[in-house]
Amino acid sequence: AALSQISNPDSEEFISLQGQLDQARAAVAEIEATGLIQQYTALKSSLSQLDAGQKEIDQGKDEATRQFAAAEVQLVNAKSQLDSGREQIEENKQDIRTGWAALEEGKTEYKKGLVEYEDAKEEAKDVFAEAE
């Protein structure tokens, strides 16, 4: 019975529903005319692009953070190697200073031995000269 009243174009229910439908269509037409739906669609698309861009930025930031951490480790290792090299250089300098000191001591001993040799040689000459 209710369906027959709605189906009958002369019934009050049909006319009332038709009026409500016309009002709804008019409201939709007004909304479409304002461009609000297109603006919403454009905003939704922009938001989607912004989300994608933010995701790229976050991924880039994460990658940069990883690379920075790796570079920091490399710098720490390089500094350690430089410090080790500096220590080795200082040890080598000390060895060189010790070597120069030993060389100077050796020269002094050589000169002392040479003087003793020359003195002994002169003494031997004198002894041989007296023996003749």
XYZ file of C-alpha atoms in Angstrom:
132
model
C 0.000 0.000 0.000
C 2.770 2.421 0.891
C 4.627 1.584 -2.299
C 1.551 2.261 -4.380
C 1.142 5.702 -2.788
C 4.768 6.622 -3.547
C 4.448 5.280 -7.097
C 1.323 7.276 -7.830
C 2.371 10.670 -9.262
C -0.856 12.213 -7.980
C -0.408 11.092 -4.352
C 0.668 13.498 -1.634
C 3.592 11.257 -0.656
C 4.878 11.196 -4.229
C 4.500 14.960 -4.574
C 6.151 15.505 -1.158
C 9.038 13.154 -1.980
C 9.380 14.733 -5.426
C 9.583 18.155 -3.768
C 12.238 16.941 -1.334
C 14.156 15.372 -4.203
C 13.960 18.615 -6.181
C 15.209 20.553 -3.137
C 18.094 18.110 -2.697
C 18.980 18.403 -6.399
C 18.840 22.198 -6.123
C 21.107 22.092 -3.041
C 23.593 19.827 -4.857
C 23.464 22.147 -7.888
C 24.157 25.136 -5.609
C 27.087 23.351 -3.993
C 28.460 22.350 -7.397
C 27.964 25.927 -8.634
C 30.083 27.298 -5.772
C 32.984 25.098 -6.883
C 33.236 23.663 -3.389
C 33.363 20.083 -4.650
C 36.122 20.937 -7.143
C 37.965 22.816 -4.383
C 37.613 19.821 -2.077
C 38.870 17.506 -4.814
C 41.802 19.841 -5.532
C 42.584 20.162 -1.815
C 42.422 16.398 -1.372
C 44.799 15.975 -4.318
C 47.136 18.631 -2.894
C 47.043 16.963 0.507
C 47.876 13.658 -1.119
C 50.833 15.279 -2.911
C 51.946 16.929 0.331
C 51.794 13.582 2.120
C 53.886 11.993 -0.635
C 56.346 14.899 -0.477
C 56.570 14.644 3.303
C 57.232 10.921 2.993
C 60.067 11.643 0.530
C 61.468 14.298 2.856
C 61.307 11.898 5.805
C 63.033 9.168 3.797
C 65.685 11.651 2.659
C 66.149 12.827 6.228
C 66.502 9.250 7.454
C 69.045 8.495 4.719
C 70.960 11.698 5.478
C 70.982 10.773 9.170
C 72.367 7.316 8.337
C 75.005 8.819 6.044
C 75.934 11.412 8.656
C 76.333 8.695 11.290
C 78.529 6.665 8.913
C 80.601 9.755 8.095
C 80.951 10.493 11.795
C 82.298 6.972 12.381
C 84.742 7.454 9.497
C 85.895 10.775 10.967
C 86.422 9.207 14.381
C 88.424 6.393 12.768
C 90.440 8.867 10.692
C 91.193 10.952 13.796
C 92.274 7.823 15.620
C 94.611 6.949 12.741
C 95.986 10.500 12.694
C 96.563 10.412 16.444
C 98.276 7.050 16.102
C 100.403 8.409 13.256
C 101.327 11.453 15.334
C 102.377 9.194 18.222
C 104.469 7.109 15.829
C 106.114 10.265 14.449
C 106.940 11.441 17.980
C 108.398 8.010 18.791
C 110.449 8.127 15.588
C 111.680 11.638 16.422
C 112.739 10.397 19.851
C 114.504 7.439 18.219
C 116.280 9.859 15.873
C 117.318 12.088 18.794
C 118.580 9.005 20.626
C 120.394 7.925 17.463
C 122.040 11.348 17.061
C 123.084 11.302 20.704
C 124.570 7.815 20.242
C 126.333 9.008 17.081
C 127.802 12.003 18.929
C 128.912 9.716 21.748
C 130.437 7.384 19.161
C 132.297 10.289 17.539
C 133.624 11.378 20.905
C 134.752 7.825 21.686
C 136.306 7.547 18.209
C 138.229 10.809 18.668
C 139.349 9.702 22.112
C 140.458 6.339 20.699
C 142.212 8.082 17.796
C 144.122 10.330 20.208
C 145.102 7.275 22.261
C 146.169 5.499 19.067
C 148.220 8.486 17.899
C 149.823 8.778 21.340
C 150.614 5.048 21.372
C 151.992 5.300 17.840
C 154.287 8.186 18.835
C 155.373 6.311 21.907
C 156.109 3.229 19.802
C 158.124 5.362 17.376
C 160.125 6.754 20.240
C 160.729 3.253 21.643
C 161.856 1.986 18.224
C 164.039 5.050 17.753
C 165.762 4.432 21.100
C 166.177 0.771 20.284
C 168.124 1.575 17.174
